[in-house]
Every structure is written in structure tokens, then in C-alpha cells.
JSON list of C-alpha atoms in Angstrom, two decimals:
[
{"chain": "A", "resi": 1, "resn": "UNK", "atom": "CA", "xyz": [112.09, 112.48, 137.79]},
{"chain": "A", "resi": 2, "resn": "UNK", "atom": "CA", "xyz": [113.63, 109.83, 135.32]},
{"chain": "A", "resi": 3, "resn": "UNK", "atom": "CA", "xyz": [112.59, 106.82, 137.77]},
{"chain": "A", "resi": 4, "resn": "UNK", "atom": "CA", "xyz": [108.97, 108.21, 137.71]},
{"chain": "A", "resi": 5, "resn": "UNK", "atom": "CA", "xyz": [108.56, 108.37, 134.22]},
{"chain": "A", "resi": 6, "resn": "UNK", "atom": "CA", "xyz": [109.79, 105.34, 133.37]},
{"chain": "A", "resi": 7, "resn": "UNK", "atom": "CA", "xyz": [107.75, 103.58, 135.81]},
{"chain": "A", "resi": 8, "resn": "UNK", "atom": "CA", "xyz": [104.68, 105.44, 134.41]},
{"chain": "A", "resi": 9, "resn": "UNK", "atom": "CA", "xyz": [106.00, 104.54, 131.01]},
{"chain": "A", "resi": 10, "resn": "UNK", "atom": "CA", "xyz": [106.33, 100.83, 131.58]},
{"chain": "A", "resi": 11, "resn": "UNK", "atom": "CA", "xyz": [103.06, 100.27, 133.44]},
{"chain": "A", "resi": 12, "resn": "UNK", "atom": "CA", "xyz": [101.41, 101.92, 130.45]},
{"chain": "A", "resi": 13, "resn": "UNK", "atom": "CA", "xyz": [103.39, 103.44, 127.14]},
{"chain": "A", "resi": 14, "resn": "UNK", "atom": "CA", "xyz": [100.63, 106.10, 126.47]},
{"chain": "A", "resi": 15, "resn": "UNK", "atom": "CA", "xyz": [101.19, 107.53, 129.95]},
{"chain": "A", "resi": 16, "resn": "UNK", "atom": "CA", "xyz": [104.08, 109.16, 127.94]},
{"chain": "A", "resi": 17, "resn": "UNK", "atom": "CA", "xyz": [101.21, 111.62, 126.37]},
{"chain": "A", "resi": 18, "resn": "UNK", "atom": "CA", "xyz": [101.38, 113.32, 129.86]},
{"chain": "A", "resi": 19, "resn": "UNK", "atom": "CA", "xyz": [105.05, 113.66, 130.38]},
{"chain": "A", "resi": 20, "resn": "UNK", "atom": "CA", "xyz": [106.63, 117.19, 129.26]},
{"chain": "A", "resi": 21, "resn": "UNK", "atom": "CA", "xyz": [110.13, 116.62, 127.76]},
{"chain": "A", "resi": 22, "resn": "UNK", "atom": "CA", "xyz": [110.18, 112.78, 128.42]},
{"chain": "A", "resi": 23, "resn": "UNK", "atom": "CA", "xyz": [113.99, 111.45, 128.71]},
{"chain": "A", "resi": 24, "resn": "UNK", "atom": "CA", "xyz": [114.87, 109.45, 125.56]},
{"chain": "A", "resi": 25, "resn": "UNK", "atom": "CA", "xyz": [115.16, 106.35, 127.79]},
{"chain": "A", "resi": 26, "resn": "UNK", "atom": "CA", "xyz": [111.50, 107.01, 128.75]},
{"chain": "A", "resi": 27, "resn": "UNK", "atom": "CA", "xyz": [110.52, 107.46, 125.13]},
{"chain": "A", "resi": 28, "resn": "UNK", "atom": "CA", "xyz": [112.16, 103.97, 124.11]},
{"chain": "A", "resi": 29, "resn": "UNK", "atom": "CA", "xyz": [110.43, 102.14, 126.61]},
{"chain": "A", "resi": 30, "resn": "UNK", "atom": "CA", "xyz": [107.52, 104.04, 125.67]},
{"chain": "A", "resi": 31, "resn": "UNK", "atom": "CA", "xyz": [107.13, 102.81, 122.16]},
{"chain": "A", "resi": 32, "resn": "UNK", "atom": "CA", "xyz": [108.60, 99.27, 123.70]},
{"chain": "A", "resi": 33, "resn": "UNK", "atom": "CA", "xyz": [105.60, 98.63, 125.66]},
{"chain": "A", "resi": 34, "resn": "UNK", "atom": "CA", "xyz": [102.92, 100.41, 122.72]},
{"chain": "A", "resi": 35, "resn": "UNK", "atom": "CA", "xyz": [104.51, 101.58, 119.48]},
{"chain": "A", "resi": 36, "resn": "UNK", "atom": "CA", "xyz": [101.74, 103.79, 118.62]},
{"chain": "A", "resi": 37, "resn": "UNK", "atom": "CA", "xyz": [102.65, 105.78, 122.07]},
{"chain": "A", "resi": 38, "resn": "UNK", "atom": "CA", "xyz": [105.50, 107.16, 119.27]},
{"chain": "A", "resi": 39, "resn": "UNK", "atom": "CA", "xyz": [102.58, 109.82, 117.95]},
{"chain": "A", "resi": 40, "resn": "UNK", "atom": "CA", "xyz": [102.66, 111.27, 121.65]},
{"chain": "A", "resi": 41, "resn": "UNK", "atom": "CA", "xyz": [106.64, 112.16, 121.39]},
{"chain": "A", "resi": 42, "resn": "UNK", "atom": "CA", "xyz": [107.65, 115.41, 119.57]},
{"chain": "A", "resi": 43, "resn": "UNK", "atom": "CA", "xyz": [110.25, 114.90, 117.14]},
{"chain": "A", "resi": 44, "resn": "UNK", "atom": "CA", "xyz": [111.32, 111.20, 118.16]},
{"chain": "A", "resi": 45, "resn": "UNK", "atom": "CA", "xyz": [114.86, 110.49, 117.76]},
{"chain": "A", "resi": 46, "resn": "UNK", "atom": "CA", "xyz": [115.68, 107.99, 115.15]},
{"chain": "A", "resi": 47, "resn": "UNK", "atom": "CA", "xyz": [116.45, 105.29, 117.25]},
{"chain": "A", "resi": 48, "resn": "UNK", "atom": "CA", "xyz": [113.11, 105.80, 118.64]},
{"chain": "A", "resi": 49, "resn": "UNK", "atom": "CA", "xyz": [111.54, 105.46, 115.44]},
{"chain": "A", "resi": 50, "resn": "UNK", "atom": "CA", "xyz": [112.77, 102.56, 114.80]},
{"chain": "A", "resi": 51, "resn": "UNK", "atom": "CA", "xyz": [112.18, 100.81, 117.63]},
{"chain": "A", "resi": 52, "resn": "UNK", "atom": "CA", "xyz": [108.73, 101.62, 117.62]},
{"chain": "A", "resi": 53, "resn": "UNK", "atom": "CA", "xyz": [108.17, 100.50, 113.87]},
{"chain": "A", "resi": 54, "resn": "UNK", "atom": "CA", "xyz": [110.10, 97.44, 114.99]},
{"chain": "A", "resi": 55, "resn": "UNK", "atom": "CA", "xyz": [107.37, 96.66, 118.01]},
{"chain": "A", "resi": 56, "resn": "UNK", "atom": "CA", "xyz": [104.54, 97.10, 115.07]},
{"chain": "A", "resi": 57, "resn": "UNK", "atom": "CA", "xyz": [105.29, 98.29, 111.28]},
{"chain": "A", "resi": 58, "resn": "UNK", "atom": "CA", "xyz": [102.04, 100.77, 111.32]},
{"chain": "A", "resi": 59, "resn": "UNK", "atom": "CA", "xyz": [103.41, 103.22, 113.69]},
{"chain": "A", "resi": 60, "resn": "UNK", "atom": "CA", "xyz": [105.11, 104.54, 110.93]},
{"chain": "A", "resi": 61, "resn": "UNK", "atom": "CA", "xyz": [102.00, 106.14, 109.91]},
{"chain": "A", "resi": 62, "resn": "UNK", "atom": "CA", "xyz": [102.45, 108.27, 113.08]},
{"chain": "A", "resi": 63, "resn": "UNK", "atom": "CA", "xyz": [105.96, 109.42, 112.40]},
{"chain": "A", "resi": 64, "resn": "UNK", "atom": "CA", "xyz": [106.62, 112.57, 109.94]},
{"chain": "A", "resi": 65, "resn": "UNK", "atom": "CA", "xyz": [108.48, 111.83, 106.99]},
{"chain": "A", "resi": 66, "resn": "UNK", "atom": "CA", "xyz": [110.11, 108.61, 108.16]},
{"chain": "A", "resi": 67, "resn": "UNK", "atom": "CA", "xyz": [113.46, 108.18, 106.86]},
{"chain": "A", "resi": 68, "resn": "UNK", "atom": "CA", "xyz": [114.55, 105.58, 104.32]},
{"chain": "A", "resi": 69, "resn": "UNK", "atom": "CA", "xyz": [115.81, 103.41, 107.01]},
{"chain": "A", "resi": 70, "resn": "UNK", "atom": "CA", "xyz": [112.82, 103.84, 109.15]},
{"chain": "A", "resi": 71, "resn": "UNK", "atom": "CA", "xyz": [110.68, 102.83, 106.18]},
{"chain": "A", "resi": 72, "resn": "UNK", "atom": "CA", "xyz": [112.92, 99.56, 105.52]},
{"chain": "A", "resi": 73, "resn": "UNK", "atom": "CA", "xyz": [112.24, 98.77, 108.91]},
{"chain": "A", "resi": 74, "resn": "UNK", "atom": "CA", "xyz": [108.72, 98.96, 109.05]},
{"chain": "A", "resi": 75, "resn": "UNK", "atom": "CA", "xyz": [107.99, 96.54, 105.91]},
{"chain": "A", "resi": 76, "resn": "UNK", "atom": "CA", "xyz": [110.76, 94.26, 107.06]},
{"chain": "A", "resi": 77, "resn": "UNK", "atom": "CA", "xyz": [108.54, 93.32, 109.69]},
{"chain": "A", "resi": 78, "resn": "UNK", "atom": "CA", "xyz": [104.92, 94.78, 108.53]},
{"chain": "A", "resi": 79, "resn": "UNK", "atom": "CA", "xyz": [104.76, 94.56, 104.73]},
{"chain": "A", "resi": 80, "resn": "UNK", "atom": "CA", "xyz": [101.82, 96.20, 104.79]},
{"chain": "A", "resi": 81, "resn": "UNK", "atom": "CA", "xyz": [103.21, 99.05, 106.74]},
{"chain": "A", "resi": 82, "resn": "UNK", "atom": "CA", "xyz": [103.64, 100.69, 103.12]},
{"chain": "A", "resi": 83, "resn": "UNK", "atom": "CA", "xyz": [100.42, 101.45, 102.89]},
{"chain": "A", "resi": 84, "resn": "UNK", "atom": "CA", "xyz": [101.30, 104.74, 105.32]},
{"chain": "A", "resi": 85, "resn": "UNK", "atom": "CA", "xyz": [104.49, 105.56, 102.84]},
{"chain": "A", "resi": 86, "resn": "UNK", "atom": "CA", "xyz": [104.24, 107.96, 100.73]},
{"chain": "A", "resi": 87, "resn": "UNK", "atom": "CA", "xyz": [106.02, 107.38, 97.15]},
{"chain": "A", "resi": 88, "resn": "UNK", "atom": "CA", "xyz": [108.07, 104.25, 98.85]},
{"chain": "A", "resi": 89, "resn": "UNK", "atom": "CA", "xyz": [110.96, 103.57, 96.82]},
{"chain": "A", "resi": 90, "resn": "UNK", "atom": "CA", "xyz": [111.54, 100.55, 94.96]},
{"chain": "A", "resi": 91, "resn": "UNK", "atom": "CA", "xyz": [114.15, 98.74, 97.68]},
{"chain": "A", "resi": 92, "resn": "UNK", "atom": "CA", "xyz": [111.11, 99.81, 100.31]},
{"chain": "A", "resi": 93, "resn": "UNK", "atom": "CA", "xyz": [108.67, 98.05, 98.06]},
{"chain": "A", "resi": 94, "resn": "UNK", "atom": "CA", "xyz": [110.90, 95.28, 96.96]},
{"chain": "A", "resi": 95, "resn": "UNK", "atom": "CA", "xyz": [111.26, 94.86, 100.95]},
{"chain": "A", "resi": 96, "resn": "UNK", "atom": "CA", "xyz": [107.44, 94.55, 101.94]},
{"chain": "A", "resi": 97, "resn": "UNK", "atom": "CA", "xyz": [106.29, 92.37, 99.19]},
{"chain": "A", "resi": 98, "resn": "UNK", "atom": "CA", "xyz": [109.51, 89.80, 100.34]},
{"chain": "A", "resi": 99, "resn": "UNK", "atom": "CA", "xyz": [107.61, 90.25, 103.91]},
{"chain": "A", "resi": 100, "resn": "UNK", "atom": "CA", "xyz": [103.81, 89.87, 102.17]},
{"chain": "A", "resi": 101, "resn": "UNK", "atom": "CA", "xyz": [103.23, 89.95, 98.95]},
{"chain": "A", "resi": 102, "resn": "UNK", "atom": "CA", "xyz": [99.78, 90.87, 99.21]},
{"chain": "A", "resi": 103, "resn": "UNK", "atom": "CA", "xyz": [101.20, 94.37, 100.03]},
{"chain": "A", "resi": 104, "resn": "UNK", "atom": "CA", "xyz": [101.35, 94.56, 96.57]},
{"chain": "A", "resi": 105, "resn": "UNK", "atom": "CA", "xyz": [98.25, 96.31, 96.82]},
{"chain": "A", "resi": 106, "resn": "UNK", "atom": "CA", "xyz": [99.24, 99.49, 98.26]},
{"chain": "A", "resi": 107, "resn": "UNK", "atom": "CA", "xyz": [101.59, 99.87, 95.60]},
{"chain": "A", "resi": 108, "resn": "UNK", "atom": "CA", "xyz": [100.81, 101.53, 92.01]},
{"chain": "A", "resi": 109, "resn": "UNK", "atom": "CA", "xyz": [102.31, 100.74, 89.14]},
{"chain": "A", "resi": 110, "resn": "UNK", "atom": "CA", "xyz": [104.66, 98.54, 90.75]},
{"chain": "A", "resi": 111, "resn": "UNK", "atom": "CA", "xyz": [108.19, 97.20, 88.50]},
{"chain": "A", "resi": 112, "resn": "UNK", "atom": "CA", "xyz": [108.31, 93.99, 87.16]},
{"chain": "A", "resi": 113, "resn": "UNK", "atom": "CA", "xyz": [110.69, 92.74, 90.18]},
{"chain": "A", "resi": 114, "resn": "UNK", "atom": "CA", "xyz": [107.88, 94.39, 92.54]},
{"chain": "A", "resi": 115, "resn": "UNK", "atom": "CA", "xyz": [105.30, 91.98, 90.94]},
{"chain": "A", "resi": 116, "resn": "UNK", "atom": "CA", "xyz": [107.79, 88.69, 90.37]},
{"chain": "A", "resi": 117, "resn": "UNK", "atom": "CA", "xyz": [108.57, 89.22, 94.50]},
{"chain": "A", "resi": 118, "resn": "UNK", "atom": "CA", "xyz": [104.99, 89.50, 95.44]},
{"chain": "A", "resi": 119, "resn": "UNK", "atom": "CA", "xyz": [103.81, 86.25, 93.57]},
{"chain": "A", "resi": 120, "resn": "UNK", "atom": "CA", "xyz": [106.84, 84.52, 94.79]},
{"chain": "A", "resi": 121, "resn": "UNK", "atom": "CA", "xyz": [105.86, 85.70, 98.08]},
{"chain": "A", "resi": 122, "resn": "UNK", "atom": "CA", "xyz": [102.19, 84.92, 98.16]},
{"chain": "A", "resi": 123, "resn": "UNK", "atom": "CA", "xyz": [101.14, 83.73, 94.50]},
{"chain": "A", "resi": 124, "resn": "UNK", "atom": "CA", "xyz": [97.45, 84.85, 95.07]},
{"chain": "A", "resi": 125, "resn": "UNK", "atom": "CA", "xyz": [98.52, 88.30, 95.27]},
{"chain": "A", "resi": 126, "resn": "UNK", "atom": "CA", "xyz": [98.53, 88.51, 91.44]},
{"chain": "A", "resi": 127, "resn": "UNK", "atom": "CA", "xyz": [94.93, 89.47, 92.25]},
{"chain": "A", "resi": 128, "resn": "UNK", "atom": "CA", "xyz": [96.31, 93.11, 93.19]},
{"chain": "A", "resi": 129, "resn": "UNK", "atom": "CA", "xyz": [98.30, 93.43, 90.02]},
{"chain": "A", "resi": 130, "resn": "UNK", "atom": "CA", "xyz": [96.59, 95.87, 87.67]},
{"chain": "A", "resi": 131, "resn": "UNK", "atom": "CA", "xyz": [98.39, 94.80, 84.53]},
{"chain": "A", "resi": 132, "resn": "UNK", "atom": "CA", "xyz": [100.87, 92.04, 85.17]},
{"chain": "A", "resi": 133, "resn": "UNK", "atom": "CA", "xyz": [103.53, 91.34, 82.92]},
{"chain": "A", "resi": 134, "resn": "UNK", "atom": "CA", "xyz": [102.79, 88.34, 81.08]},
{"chain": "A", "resi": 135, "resn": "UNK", "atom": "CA", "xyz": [106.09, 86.58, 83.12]},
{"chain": "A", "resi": 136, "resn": "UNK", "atom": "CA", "xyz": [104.29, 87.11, 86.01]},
{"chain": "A", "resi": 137, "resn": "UNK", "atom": "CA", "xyz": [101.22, 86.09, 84.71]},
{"chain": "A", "resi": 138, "resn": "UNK", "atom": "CA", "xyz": [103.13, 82.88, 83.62]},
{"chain": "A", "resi": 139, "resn": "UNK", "atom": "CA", "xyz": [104.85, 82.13, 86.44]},
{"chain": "A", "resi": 140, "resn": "UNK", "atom": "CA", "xyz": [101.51, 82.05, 88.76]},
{"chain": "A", "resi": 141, "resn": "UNK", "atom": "CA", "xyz": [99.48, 79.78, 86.15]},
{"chain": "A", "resi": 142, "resn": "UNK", "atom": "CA", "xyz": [102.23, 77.39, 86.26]},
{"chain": "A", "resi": 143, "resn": "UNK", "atom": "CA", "xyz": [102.20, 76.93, 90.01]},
{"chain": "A", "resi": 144, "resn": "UNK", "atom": "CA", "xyz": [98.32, 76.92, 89.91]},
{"chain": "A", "resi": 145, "resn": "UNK", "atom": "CA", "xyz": [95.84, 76.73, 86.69]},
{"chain": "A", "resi": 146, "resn": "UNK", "atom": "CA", "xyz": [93.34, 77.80, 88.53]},
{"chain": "A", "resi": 147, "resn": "UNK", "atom": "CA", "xyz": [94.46, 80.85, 89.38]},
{"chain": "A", "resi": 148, "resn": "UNK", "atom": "CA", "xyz": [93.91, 82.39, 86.30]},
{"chain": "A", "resi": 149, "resn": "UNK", "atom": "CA", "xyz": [90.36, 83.05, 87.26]},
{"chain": "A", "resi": 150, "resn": "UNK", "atom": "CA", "xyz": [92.41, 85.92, 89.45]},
{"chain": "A", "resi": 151, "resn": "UNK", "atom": "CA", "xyz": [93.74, 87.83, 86.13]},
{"chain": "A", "resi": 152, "resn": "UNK", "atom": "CA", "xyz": [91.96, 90.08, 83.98]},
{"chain": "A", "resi": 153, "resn": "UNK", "atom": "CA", "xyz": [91.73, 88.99, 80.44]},
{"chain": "A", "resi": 154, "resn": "UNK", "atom": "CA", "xyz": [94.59, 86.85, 80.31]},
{"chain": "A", "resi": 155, "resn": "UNK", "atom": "CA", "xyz": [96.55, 86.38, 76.36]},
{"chain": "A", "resi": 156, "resn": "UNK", "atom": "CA", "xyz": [96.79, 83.37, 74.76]},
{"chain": "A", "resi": 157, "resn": "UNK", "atom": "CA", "xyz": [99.66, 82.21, 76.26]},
{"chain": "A", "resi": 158, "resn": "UNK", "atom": "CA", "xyz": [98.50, 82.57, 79.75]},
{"chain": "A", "resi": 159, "resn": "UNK", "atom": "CA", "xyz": [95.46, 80.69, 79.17]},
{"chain": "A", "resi": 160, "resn": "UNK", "atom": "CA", "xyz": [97.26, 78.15, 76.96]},
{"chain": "A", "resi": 161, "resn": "UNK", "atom": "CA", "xyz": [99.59, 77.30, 80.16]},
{"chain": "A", "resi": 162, "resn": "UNK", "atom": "CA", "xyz": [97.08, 77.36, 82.69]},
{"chain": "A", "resi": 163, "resn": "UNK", "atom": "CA", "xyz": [95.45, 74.85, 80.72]},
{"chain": "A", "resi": 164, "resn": "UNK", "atom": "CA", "xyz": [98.17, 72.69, 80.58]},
{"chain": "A", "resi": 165, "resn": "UNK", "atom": "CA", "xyz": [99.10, 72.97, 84.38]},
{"chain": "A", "resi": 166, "resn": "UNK", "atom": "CA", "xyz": [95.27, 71.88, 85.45]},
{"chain": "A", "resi": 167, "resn": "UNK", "atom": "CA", "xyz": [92.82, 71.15, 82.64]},
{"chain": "A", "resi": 168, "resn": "UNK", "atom": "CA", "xyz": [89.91, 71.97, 84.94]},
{"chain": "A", "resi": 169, "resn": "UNK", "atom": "CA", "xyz": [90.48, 75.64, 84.86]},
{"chain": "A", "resi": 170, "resn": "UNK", "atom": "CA", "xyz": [89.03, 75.79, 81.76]},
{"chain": "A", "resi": 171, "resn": "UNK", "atom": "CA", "xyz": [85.92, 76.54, 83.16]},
{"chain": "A", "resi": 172, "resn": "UNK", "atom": "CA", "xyz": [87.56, 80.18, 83.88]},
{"chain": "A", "resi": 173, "resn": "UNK", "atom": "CA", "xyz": [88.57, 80.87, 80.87]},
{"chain": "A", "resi": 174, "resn": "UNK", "atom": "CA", "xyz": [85.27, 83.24, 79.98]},
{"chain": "A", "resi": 175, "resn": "UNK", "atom": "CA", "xyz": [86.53, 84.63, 76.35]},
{"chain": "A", "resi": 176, "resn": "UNK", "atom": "CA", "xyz": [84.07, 84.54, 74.02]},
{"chain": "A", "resi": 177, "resn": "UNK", "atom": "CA", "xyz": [84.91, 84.02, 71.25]},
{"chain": "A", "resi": 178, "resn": "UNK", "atom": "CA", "xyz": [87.54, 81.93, 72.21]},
{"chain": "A", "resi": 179, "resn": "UNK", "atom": "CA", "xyz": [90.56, 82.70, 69.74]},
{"chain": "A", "resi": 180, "resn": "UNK", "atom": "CA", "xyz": [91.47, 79.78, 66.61]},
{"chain": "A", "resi": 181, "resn": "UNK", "atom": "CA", "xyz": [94.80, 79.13, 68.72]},
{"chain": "A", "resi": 182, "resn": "UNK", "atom": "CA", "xyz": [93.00, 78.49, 72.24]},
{"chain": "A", "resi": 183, "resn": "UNK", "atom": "CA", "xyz": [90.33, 76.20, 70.19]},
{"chain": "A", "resi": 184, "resn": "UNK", "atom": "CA", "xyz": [93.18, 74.06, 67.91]},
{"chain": "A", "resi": 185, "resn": "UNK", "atom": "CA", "xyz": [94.92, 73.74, 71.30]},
{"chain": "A", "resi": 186, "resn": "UNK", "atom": "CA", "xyz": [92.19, 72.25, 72.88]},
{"chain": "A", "resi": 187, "resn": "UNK", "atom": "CA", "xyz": [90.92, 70.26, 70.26]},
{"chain": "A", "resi": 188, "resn": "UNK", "atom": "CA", "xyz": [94.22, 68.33, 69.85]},
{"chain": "A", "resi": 189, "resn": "UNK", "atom": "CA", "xyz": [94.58, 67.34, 73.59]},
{"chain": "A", "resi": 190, "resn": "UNK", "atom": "CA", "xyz": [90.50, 66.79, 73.43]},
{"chain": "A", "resi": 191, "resn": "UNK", "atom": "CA", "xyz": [92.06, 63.80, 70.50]},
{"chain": "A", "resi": 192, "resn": "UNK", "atom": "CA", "xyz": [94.65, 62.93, 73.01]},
{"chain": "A", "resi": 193, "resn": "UNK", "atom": "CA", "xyz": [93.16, 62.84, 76.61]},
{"chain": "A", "resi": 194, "resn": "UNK", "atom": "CA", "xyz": [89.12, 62.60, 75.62]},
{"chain": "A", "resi": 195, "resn": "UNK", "atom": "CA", "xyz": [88.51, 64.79, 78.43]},
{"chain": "A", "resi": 196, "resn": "UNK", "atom": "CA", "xyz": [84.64, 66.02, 78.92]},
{"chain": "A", "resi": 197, "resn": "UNK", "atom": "CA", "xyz": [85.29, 69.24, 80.17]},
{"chain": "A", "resi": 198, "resn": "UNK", "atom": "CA", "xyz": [87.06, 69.86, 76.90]},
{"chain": "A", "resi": 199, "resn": "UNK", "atom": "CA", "xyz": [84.81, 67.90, 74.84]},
{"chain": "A", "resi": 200, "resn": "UNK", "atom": "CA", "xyz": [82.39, 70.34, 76.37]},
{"chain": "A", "resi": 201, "resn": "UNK", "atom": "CA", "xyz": [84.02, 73.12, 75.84]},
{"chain": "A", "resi": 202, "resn": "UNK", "atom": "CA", "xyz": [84.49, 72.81, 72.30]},
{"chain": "A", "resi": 203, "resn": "UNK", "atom": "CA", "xyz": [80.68, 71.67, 71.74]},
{"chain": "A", "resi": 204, "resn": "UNK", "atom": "CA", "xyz": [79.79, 75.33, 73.34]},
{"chain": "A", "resi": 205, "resn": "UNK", "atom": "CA", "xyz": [82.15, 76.66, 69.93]},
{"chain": "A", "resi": 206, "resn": "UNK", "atom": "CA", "xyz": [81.66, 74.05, 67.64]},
{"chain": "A", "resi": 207, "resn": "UNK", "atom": "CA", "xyz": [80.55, 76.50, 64.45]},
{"chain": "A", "resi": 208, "resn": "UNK", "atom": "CA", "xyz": [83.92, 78.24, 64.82]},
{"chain": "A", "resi": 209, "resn": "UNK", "atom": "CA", "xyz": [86.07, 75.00, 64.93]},
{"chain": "A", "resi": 210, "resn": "UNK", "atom": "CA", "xyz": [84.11, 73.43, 62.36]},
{"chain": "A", "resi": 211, "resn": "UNK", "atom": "CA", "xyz": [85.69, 76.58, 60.21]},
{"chain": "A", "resi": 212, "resn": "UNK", "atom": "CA", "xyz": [89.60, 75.84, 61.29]},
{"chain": "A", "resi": 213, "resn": "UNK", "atom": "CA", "xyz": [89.84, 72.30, 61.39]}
]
């Protein structure tokens, strides 16, 4: 009977597993008490879908071609939920990364408002960005210098800004040769500051700047 079930239900959501044609008050309280117990009920309403991706984002990866509003759900609350989507459209990835951006990394090839989200989000996620835009790349150096030890072969312009947001990420800076631009840049605030981890810097090159200055 309904009572029965739903006191099996509630004393343990998985019990639903053993219940043939569970009522869909049963199945809600179900997923209420374990959302996973949602891979037990055959063709779950959507109302029971999204409760249970409420109660815990990664039952989605137990639910058969979730709808778009199912999938919202599930990053609203578990950005990294998207890892179980398949394809997730831009609003569902624009949603998870605005939850936690380090669910960037689930994502390939993700649009430049994917990646600006995610590092507003988290700023170390830029470590799960295969090819950043250089914005993006920008906009993380300037919160933290150091954090360009986190992107892959950084331009000029990245490293020249990291620089001037924390002069002792230098020491992450690994191109070698270092380009005429990054060198004259750091020579002239080397005349201006004297700092030693420039000066030191720039004795490691010193052949090549001897040629441009």
C-alpha cells in the first residue's frame, strides 16, 4: 500500500529498488532521502528528476537524457555535475562554472564567456583552460602574478603584466630566450626599482641585452 512504501522509502530511499510501480509520492521522497535512489525508478517524472538533482547534482548521471531544465538544475547546485552531460549547452556551462569554476574542466573548447565566468568564479581554474584567450589570461595575472606559472606559454603581454602585478613571479617566467620586449621591460624597472631578482634575471641574459641596449 501507499503508507507502506513510503515508510519503507523514508527509513531508507534505496528500499524503492524493491517496490514494483512505486507511487510518485513514494518516488519523491525516495530521491529526498538518497538522490541516487533516482537510478532505481523507471522513467522518473520530471519533477522527480529534479528533485533528486536538487538533493545532489551527480544523480543526473543516473537519469537518461536529462532535459535542459534538469541539467540547469544540477550545475546550479553541483557545477561539476556537467561532467555527466553530454554536449551541455552554453547557458548549462555558463551555469556550472558561476557555481565552480573549476568545472571548467569537464568542458572542451569552452567560449570566451565560459572561460571569463570560470576565472571570475575561481581564478585558479585558468589551470583547466587549454588555450585561454589572452583577456582571460590578463584578467587572472592581474589579480595574481603568480599565477602565471598556471598558463602554458604565456605572450608577451601576459608575462609583461604579471610582472608588473608581483615582480617575484619572474621566477616563472621559463622562456628562453626571453624576447627583446620582455628584456627592455625589465631592464628599465631593474634602473628604476634595483630589484635583485631582476638584476638576476637579466645577468642569466646579459649577451642578448648587451645587443639591444
Amino acid at each position: 500500500s501507499f503508507k507502506i512504501q513510503l515508510e519503507a522509502v523514508r527509513q531508507d530511499g534505496y528500499a524503492i529498488r524493491h517496490i514494483s510501480k512505486p507511487f510518485t509520492d513514494v518516488q519523491l521522497e525516495a530521491v529526498r532521502q538518497h538522490a541516487y535512489a533516482v537510478q532505481y525508478i523507471k522513467n522518473p517524472s520530471t519533477d522527480v528528476q529534479l528533485e533528486a538533482v536538487r538533493r545532489h547534482g551527480h544523480a543526473i548521471q543516473y537519469i537518461k537524457n536529462p532535459s535542459t531544465d534538469v541539467q540547469l538544475e544540477a550545475v546550479k547546485h553541483y557545477g561539476s555535475a556537467i561532467q555527466y552531460i553530454k554536449n551541455p549547452s552554453e547557458e548549462v556551462q555558463l551555469a556550472a562554472v558561476k557555481q565552480n569554476g573549476m568545472a571548467i574542466h569537464y568542458i572542451q573548447n569552452p567560449h570566451f564567456y565560459v572561460q571569463f565566468a570560470a576565472i571570475r568564479q575561481e581564478v585558479c581554474s585558468i589551470q583547466y583552460i587549454k588555450n585561454p584567450f589572452i583577456e582571460v589570461q590578463l584578467q587572472v595575472v592581474r589579480q595574481n602574478g603568480n599565477l602565471i606559472e598556471l598558463i602554458d606559454d604565456p605572450p608577451i603581454d601576459v608575462q609583461i603584466e604579471a610582472i608588473k602585478q608581483n615582480i617575484g613571479c619572474i621566477v616563472y617566467i621559463h622562456v628562453n630566450p626571453p624576447c627583446d620586449e620582455l628584456l627592455l621591460f625589465l631592464y628599465n624597472m631593474f634602473i628604476k626599482t634595483s630589484d635583485q631578482r631582476i638584476g638576476q634575471y637579466l645577468r642569466c641574459h646579459k649577451a642578448r641585452l648587451a645587443m639591444i641596449i
